[in-house]
XYZ file of C-alpha atoms in Angstrom:
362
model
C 0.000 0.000 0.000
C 1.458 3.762 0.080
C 3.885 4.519 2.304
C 5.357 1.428 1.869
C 9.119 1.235 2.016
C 10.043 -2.245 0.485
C 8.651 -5.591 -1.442
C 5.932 -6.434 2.023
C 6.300 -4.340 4.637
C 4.931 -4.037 8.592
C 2.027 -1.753 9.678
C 0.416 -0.798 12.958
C -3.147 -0.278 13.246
C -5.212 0.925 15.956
C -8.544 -1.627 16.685
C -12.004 0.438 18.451
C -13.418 -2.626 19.654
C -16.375 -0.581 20.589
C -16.987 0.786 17.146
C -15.852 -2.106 15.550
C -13.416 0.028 13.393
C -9.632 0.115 12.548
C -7.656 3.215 12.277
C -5.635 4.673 9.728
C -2.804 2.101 8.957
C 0.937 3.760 9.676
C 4.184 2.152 8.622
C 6.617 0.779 11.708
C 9.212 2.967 9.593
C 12.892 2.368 8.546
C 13.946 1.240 11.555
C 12.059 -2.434 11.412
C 11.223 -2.104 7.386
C 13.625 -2.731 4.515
C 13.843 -2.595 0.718
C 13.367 -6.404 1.286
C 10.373 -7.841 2.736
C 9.381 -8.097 6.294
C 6.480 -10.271 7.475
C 4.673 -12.943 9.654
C 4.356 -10.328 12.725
C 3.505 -11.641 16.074
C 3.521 -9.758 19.381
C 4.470 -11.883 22.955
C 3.249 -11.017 26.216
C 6.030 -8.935 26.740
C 5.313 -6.435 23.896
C 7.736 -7.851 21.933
C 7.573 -8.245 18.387
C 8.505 -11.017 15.996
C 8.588 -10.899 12.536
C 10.367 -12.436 9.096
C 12.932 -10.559 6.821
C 14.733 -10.631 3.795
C 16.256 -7.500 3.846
C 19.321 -7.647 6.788
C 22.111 -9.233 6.616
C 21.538 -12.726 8.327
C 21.934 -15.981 8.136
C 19.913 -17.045 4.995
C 16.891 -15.885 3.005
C 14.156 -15.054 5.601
C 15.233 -14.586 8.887
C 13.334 -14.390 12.068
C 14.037 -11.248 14.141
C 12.913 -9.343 17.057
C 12.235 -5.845 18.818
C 10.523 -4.400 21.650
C 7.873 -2.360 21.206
C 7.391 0.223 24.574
C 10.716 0.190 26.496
C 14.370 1.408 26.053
C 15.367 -1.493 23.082
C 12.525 -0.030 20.894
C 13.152 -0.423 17.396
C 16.301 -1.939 18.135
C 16.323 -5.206 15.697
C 17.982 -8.275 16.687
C 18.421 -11.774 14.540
C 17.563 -14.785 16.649
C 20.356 -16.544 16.162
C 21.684 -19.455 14.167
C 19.810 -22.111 16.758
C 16.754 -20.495 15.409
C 16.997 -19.361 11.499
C 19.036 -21.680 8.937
C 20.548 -20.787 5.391
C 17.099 -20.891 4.395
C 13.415 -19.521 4.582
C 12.334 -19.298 8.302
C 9.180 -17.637 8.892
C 5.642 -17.923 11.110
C 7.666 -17.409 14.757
C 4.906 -17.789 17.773
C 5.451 -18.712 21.409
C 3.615 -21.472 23.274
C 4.722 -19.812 26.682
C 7.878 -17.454 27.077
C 10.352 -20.663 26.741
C 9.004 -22.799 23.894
C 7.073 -22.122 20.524
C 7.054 -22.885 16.807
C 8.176 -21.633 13.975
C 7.756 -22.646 10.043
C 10.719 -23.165 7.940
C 11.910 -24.811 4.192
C 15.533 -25.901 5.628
C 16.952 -28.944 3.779
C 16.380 -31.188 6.989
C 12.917 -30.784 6.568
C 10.535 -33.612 5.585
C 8.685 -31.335 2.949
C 9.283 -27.874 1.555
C 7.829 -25.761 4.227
C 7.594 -27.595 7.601
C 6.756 -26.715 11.018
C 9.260 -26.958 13.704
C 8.989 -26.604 17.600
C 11.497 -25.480 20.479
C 11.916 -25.281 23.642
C 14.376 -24.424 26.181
C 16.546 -27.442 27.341
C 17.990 -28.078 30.893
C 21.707 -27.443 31.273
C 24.416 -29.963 31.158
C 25.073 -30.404 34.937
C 27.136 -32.120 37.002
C 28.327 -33.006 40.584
C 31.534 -32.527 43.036
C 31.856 -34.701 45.706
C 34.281 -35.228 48.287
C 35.373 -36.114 51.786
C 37.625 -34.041 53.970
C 40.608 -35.692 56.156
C 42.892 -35.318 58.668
C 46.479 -36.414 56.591
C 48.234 -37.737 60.224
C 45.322 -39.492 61.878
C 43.013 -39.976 58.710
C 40.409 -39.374 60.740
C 37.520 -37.250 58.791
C 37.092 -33.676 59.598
C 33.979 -31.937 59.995
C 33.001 -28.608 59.705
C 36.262 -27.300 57.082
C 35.747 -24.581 54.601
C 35.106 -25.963 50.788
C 35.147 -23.605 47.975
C 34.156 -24.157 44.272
C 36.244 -21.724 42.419
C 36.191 -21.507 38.523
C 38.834 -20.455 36.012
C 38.364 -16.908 36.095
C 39.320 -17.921 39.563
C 35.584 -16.722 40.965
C 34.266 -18.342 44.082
C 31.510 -19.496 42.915
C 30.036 -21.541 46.271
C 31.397 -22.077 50.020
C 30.305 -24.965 52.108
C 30.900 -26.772 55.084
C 31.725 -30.700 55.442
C 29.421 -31.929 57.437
C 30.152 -34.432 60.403
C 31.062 -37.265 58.333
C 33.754 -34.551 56.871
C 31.706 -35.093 53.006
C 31.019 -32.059 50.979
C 28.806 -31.720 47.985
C 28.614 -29.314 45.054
C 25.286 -29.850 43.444
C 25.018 -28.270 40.049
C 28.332 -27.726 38.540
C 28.408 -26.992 34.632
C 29.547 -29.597 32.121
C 33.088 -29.256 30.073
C 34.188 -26.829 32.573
C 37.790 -26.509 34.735
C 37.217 -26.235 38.707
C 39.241 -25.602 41.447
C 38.382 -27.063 44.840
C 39.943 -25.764 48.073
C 39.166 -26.885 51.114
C 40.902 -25.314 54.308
C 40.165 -25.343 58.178
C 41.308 -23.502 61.375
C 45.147 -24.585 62.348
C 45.201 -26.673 59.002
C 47.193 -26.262 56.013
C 45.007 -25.906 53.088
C 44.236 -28.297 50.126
C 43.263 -28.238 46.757
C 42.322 -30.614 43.902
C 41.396 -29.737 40.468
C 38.126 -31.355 38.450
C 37.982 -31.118 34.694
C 34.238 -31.843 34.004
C 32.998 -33.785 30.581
C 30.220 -33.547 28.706
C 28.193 -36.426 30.392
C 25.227 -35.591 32.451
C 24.679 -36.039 35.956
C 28.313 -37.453 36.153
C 29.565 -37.730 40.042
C 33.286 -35.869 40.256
C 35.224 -36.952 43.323
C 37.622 -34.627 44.998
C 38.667 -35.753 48.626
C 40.894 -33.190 50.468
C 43.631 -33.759 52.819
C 44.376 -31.155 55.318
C 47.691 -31.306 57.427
C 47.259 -30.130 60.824
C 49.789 -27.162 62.526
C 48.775 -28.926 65.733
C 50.126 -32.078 66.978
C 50.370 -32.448 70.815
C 52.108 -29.736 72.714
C 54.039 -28.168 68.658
C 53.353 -26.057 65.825
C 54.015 -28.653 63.002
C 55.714 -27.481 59.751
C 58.115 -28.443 56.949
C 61.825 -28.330 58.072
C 63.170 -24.850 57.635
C 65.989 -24.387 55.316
C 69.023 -22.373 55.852
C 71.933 -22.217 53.315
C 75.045 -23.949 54.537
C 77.139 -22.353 57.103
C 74.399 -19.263 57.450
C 71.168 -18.125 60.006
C 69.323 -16.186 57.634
C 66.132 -17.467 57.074
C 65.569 -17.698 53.391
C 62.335 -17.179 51.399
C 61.275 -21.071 51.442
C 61.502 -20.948 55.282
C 59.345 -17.551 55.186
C 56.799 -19.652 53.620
C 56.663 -22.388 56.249
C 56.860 -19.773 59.080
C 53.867 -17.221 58.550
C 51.649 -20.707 59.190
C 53.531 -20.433 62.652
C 52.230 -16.809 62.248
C 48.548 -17.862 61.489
C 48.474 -19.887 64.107
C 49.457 -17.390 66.639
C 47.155 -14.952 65.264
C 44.636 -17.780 65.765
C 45.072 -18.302 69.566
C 46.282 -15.117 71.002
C 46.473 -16.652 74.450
C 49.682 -19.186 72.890
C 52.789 -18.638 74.126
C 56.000 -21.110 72.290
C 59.521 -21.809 72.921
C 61.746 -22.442 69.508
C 64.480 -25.110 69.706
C 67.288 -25.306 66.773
C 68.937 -28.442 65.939
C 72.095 -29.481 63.768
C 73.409 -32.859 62.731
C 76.776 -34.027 64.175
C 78.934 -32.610 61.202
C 81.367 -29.942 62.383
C 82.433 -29.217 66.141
C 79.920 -29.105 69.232
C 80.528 -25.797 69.669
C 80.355 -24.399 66.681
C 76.979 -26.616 65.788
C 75.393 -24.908 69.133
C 76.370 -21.177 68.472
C 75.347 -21.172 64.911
C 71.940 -23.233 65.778
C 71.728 -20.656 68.178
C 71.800 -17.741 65.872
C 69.466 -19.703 63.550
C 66.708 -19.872 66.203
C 67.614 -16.567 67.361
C 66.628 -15.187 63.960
C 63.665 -17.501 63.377
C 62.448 -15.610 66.749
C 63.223 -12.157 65.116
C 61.029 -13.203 61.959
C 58.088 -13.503 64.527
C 58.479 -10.131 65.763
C 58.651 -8.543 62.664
C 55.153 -10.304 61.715
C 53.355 -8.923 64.997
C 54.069 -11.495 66.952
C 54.499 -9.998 71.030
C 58.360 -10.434 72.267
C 56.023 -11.642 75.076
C 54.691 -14.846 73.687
C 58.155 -15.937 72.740
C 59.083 -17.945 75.990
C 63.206 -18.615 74.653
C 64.697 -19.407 71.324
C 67.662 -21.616 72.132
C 70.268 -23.451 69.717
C 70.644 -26.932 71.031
C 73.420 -28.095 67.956
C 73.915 -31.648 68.185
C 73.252 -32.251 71.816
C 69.424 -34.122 70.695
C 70.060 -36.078 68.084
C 67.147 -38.395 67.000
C 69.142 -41.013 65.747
C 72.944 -42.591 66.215
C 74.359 -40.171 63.784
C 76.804 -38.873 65.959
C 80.073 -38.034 66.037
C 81.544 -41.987 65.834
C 78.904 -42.355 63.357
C 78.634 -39.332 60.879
C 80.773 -41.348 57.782
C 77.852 -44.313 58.284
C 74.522 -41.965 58.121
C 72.511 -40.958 54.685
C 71.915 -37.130 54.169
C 68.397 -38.502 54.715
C 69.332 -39.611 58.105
C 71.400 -36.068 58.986
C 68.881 -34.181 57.571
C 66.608 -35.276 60.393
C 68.853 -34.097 62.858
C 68.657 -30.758 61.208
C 65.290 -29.273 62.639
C 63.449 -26.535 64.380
C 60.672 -26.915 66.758
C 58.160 -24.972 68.418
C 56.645 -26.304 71.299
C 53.376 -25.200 72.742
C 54.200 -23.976 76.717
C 51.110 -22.436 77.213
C 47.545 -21.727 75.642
C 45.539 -22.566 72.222
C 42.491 -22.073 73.473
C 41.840 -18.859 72.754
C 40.742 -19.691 68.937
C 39.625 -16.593 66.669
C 38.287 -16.041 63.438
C 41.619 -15.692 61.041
C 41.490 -16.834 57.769
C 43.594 -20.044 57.982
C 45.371 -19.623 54.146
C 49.113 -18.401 53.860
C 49.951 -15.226 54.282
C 52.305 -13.544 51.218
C 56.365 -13.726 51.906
C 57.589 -11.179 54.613
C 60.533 -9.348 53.700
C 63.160 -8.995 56.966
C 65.651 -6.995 57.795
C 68.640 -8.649 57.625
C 70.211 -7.050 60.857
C 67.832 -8.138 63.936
C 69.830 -6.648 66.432
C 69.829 -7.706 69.910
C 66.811 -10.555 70.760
């Protein structure tokens, strides 16, 4: 009719149901009409409209498009999508409900030339993470430690609890997806496993956790703490292990420790004691300089090679493995008093702590 802009175009009408009378047609204008042909309106619920066109640049001949019709996207125009329209005709778009409709088409997987074809929105590919939660010395199960599902972007997506047989459970995770699960508890050092998901539904993941505890009896449990031959400084491996000495600490302000320094039998006795004394002396300074109260540091004594755990003495040093020295070569920290005074610190790892490298007197 005039006033058209293309081959078919789209007009609005207005309907006096009382008078039983239509208005004056008026074209929906450039910004939903084309040279081509636009047709097979339908309006949703929503006040959106559907409709067919030839004449944008899509995926085939007639393509099925959209555009709201009272809010902020009006006369904005956009294609379906290739799950929708084909290299072909597709045409006659209605909705059963605001997930699943019909829609007519001529594709070459039809059974005819123009056939009718339905949709409807499918559940997501989901999975499951499960997982129990243990104790690495005792293997005992642990209840109540912190689980997080984190995902590549490194979002934390969920945060759970084990419950008192120490299992988790992550529901609904998505298929073909990378996760990381951490679990961590108070005066534990955390774990982590990673899950790779496939593309089979409902599949059950399993991710158990082992958590090794800074507590065992009356010491603050780490790995050994490496100094470089011959030296006291404590290097940036050992500042790792000792900010869990840190955490823990922070964690029961009412703890006070004693540190003890050991060496294997190698060199003299006096020379083993005075540098194992400067080593613990220094692990002490470390403390300080990470808040730790000069108060709640009972001693820090260099014993050398006067507790040796095994026969590596002296008579004895050409007959031991470095395995067997090496346990000689240790620092403890031995609970004198408290631990019961438990707050609410996040139990992960604090970053490295950089030290002056003259402590002073201790």
């Amino acid at each position: 009719m005039p006033g058209a802009i293309g081959g078919t175009d789209l007009f609005k009408v207005i309907l006096d149901i009382d008078k039983n009378q239509y208005g004056i047609p008026k074209n929906l204008g450039s910004e939903i009409n084309t040279e081509g042909m636009e047709m097979f309106p339908f309006i949703s619920e929503d006040n959106t409209l559907y409709f067919s066109s030839n004449g944008r640049f899509g995926f085939g001949l007639l393509d099925i498009y959209k555009t709201g019709l009272n809010n902020k996207e009006e006369n904005k125009v956009y294609n379906l999508g290739e799950s929708i329209n084909s290299n072909m005709d597709d045409f006659a778009f209605t909705l059963k409900d605001e997930n699943s409709g019909y829609f007519s088409s001529n594709r070459t997987t039809g059974k005819g030339d123009d056939d009718v074809y339905s949709f409807g929105s499918t559940s997501p590919c989901l999975q499951s993470v499960v997982g129990v939660v243990t104790d690495s010395l005792s293997n005992s199960i642990l209840p109540e430690a912190t689980v997080k599902l984190i995902d590549a972007s490194g979002k934390v997506l969920k945060e759970v609890l084990s419950d008192v047989g120490g299992n988790y459970t992550f529901a609904k995770v998505a298929c073909d997806s990378e996760y990381t699960i951490i679990g961590s508890k108070l005066d534990y050092v955390s774990d982590q496993e990673t899950v790779v998901t496939n593309s089979e539904r409902g599949k059950v993941n399993q991710a158990d956790l082992v958590l090794k505890a800074l507590i065992v009896g009356n010491e603050i449990v780490i790995n050994p703490i490496f100094f470089d031959f011959d030296k006291y400084i404590v290097r940036d491996d050992a500042e790792y292990e000792l900010e869990k000495i840190v955490t823990v600490m922070n964690n029961h302000s009412d703890m006070i420790i004693k540190i003890e320094s050991h060496t294997d039998s190698r060199g003299s006795k006096s020379y083993n004691r005075s540098l194992s004394d400067k080593r613990a002396k220094f692990t002490q300074y470390y403390l300080y300089t990470r808040g730790i109260a000069k108060a709640r540091i009972e001693s820090a004594i260099g014993y050398g090679e006067d507790q040796l755990l095994n026969n590596c003495d002296d008579a004895n040093t050409n007959n031991c493995t470095e395995e067997e020295h090496q346990r000689n070569r240790r620092s403890k920290f031995i609970i004198v008093s408290g631990g019961t005074n438990v707050k609410a610190v996040d139990p992960s790892v604090a970053p490295l702590h950089k030290v002056d490298k003259k402590p002073g007197k201790n």
